[in-house]
PDB file of C-alpha atoms in Angstrom:
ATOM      1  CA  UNK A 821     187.942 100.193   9.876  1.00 50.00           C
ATOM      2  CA  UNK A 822     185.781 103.244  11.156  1.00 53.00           C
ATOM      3  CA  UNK A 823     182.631 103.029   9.860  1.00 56.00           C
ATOM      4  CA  UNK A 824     180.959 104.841  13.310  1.00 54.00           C
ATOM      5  CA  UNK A 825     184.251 106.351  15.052  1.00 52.00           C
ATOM      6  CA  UNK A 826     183.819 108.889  17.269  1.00 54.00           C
ATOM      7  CA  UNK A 827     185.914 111.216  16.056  1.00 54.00           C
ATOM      8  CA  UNK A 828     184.504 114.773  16.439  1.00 53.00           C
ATOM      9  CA  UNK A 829     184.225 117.039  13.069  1.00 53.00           C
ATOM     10  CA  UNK A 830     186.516 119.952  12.892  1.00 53.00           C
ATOM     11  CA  UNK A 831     185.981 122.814  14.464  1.00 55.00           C
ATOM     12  CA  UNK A 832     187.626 125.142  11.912  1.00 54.00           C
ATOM     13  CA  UNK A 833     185.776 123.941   9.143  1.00 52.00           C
ATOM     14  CA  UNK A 834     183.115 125.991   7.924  1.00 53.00           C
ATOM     15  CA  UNK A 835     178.866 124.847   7.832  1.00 52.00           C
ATOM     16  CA  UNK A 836     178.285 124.246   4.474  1.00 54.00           C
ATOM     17  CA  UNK A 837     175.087 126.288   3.591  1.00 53.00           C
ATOM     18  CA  UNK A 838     173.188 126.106   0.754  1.00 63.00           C
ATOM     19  CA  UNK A 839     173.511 130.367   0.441  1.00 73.00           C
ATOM     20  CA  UNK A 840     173.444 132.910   3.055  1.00 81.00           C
ATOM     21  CA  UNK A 841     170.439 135.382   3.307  1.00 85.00           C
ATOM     22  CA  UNK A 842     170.423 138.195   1.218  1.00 89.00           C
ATOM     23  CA  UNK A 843     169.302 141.803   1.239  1.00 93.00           C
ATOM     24  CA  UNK A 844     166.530 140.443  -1.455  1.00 95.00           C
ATOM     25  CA  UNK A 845     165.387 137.990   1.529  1.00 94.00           C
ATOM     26  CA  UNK A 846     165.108 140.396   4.192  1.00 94.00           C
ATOM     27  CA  UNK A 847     163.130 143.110   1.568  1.00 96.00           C
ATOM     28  CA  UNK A 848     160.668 140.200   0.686  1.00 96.00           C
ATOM     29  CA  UNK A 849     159.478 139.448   3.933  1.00 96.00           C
ATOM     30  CA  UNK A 850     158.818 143.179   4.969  1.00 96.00           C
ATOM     31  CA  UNK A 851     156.968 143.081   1.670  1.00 97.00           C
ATOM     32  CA  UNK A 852     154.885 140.845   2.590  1.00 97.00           C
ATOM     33  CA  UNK A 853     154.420 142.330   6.303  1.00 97.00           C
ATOM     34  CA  UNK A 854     153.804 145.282   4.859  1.00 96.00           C
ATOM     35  CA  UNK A 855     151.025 144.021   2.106  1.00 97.00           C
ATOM     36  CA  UNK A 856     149.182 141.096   4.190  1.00 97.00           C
ATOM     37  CA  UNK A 857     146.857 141.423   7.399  1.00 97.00           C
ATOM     38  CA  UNK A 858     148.069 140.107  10.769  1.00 96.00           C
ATOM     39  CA  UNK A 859     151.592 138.769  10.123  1.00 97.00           C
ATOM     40  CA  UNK A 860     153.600 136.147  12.375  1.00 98.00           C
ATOM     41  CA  UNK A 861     157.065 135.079  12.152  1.00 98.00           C
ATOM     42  CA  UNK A 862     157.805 131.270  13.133  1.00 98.00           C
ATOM     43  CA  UNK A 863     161.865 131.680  13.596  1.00 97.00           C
ATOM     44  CA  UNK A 864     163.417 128.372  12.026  1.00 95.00           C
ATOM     45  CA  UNK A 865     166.904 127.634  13.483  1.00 92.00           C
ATOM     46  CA  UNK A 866     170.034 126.941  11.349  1.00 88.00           C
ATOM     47  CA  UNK A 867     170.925 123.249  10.024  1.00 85.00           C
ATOM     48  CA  UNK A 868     173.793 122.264   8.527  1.00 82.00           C
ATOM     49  CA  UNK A 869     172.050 122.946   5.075  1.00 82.00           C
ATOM     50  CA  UNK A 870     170.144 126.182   5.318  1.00 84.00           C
ATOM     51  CA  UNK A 871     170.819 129.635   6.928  1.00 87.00           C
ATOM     52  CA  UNK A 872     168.430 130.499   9.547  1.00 92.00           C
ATOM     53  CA  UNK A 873     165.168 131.086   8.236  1.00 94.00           C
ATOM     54  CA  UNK A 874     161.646 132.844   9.226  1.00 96.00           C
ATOM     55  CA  UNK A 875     157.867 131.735   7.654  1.00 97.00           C
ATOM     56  CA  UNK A 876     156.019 134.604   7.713  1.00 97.00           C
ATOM     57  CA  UNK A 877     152.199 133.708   7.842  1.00 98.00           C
ATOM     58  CA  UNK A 878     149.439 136.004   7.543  1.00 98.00           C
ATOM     59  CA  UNK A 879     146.100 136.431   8.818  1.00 97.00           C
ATOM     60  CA  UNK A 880     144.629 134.164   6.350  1.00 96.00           C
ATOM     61  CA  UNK A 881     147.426 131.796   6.109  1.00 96.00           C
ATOM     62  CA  UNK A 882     149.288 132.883   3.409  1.00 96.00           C
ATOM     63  CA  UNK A 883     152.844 132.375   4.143  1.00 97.00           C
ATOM     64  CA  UNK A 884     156.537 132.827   2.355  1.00 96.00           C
ATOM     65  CA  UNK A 885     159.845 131.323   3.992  1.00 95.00           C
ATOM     66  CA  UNK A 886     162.899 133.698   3.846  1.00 95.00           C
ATOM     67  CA  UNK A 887     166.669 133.447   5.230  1.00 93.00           C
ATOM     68  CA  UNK A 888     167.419 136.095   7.685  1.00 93.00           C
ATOM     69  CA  UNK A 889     171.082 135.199   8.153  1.00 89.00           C
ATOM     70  CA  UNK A 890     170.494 135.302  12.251  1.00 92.00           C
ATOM     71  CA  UNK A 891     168.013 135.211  14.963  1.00 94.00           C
ATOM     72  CA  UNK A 892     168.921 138.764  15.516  1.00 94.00           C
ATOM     73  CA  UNK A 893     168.351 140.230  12.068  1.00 93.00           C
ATOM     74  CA  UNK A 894     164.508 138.304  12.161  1.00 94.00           C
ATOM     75  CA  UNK A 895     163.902 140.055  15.378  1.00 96.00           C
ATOM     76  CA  UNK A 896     165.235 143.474  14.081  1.00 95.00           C
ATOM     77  CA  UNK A 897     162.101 143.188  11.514  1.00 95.00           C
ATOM     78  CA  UNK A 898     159.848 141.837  13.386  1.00 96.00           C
ATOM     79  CA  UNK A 899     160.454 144.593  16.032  1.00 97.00           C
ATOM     80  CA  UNK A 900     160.509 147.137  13.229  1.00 95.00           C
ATOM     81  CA  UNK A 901     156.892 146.372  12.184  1.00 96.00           C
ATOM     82  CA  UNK A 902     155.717 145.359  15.041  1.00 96.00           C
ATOM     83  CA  UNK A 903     154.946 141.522  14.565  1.00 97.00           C
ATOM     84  CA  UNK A 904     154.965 138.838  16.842  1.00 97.00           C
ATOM     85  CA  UNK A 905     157.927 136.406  16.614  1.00 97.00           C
ATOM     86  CA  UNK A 906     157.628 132.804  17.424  1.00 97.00           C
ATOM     87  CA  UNK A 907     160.365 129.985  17.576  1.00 96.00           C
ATOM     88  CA  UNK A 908     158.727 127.343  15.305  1.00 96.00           C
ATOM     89  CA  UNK A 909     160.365 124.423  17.058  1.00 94.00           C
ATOM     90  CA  UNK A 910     159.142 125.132  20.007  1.00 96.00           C
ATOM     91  CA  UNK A 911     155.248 125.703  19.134  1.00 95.00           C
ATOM     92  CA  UNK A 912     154.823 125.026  15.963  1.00 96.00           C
ATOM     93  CA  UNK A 913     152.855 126.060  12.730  1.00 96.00           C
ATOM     94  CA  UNK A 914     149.299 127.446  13.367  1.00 96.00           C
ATOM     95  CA  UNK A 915     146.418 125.384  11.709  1.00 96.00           C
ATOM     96  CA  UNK A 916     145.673 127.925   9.084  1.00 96.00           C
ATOM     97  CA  UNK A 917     148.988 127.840   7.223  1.00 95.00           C
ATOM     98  CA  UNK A 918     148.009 123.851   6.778  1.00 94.00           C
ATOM     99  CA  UNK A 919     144.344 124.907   5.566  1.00 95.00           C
ATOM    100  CA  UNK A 920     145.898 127.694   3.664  1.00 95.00           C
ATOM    101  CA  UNK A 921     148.355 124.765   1.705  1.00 94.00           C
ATOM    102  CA  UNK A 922     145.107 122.240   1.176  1.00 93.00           C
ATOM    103  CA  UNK A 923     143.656 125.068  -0.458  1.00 94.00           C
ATOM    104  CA  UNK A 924     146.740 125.887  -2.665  1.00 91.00           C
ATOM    105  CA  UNK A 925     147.878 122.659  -3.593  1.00 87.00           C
ATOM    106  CA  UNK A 926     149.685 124.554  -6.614  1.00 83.00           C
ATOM    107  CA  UNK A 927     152.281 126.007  -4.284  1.00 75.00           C
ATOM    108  CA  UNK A 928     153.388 122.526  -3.249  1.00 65.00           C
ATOM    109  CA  UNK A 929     155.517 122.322  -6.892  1.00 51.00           C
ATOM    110  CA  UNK A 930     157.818 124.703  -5.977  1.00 50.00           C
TER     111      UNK A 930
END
């Protein structure tokens, strides 16, 4: 009887993600570079649930959260419109995303 064995997972099985990033998630967030005032990307690494992701928060702390399929591809547009990328783990989210979401408590239902 196993319950915590040791045994390590399989190496050929595949991450189960919830979806991979699409071309739709890569168009919205230079959308919203493009449209908003002082953009920074916080990269997000992969889990076992989600692809890797990147919040992109703007000057006033607006922010959206999109997959980018790989670190790589979230430096490509952050490179490509010249914005600052950030590895969220590492420093974490800056203070006016959190004022941004007391203000909009309405984006907390989705």
């Amino acid at each position: 009887m196993g319950w915590f064995s040791r045994r390590a997972a399989d190496p050929t099985t595949p991450t189960k993600l919830d979806r991979e990033a699409t071309r739709e998630d890569l168009a919205a967030l230079e959308a919203f570079v493009t449209s908003r005032r002082g953009v920074e990307f916080y990269l997000e690494p992969e889990t076992t649930a989600t692809d890797t992701t990147v919040v992109a928060i703007a000057d006033d702390g607006e922010w959206i959260r999109r997959r980018t399929g790989s670190p790589r591809a979230a430096a490509k547009i952050a490179r490509r419109h010249g914005v600052p990328l950030y590895e969220a783990a590492r420093i974490g989210y800056p203070e006016r995303m959190r004022a941004w979401n007391r203000a909009h408590p309405e984006r907390r239902a989705r």
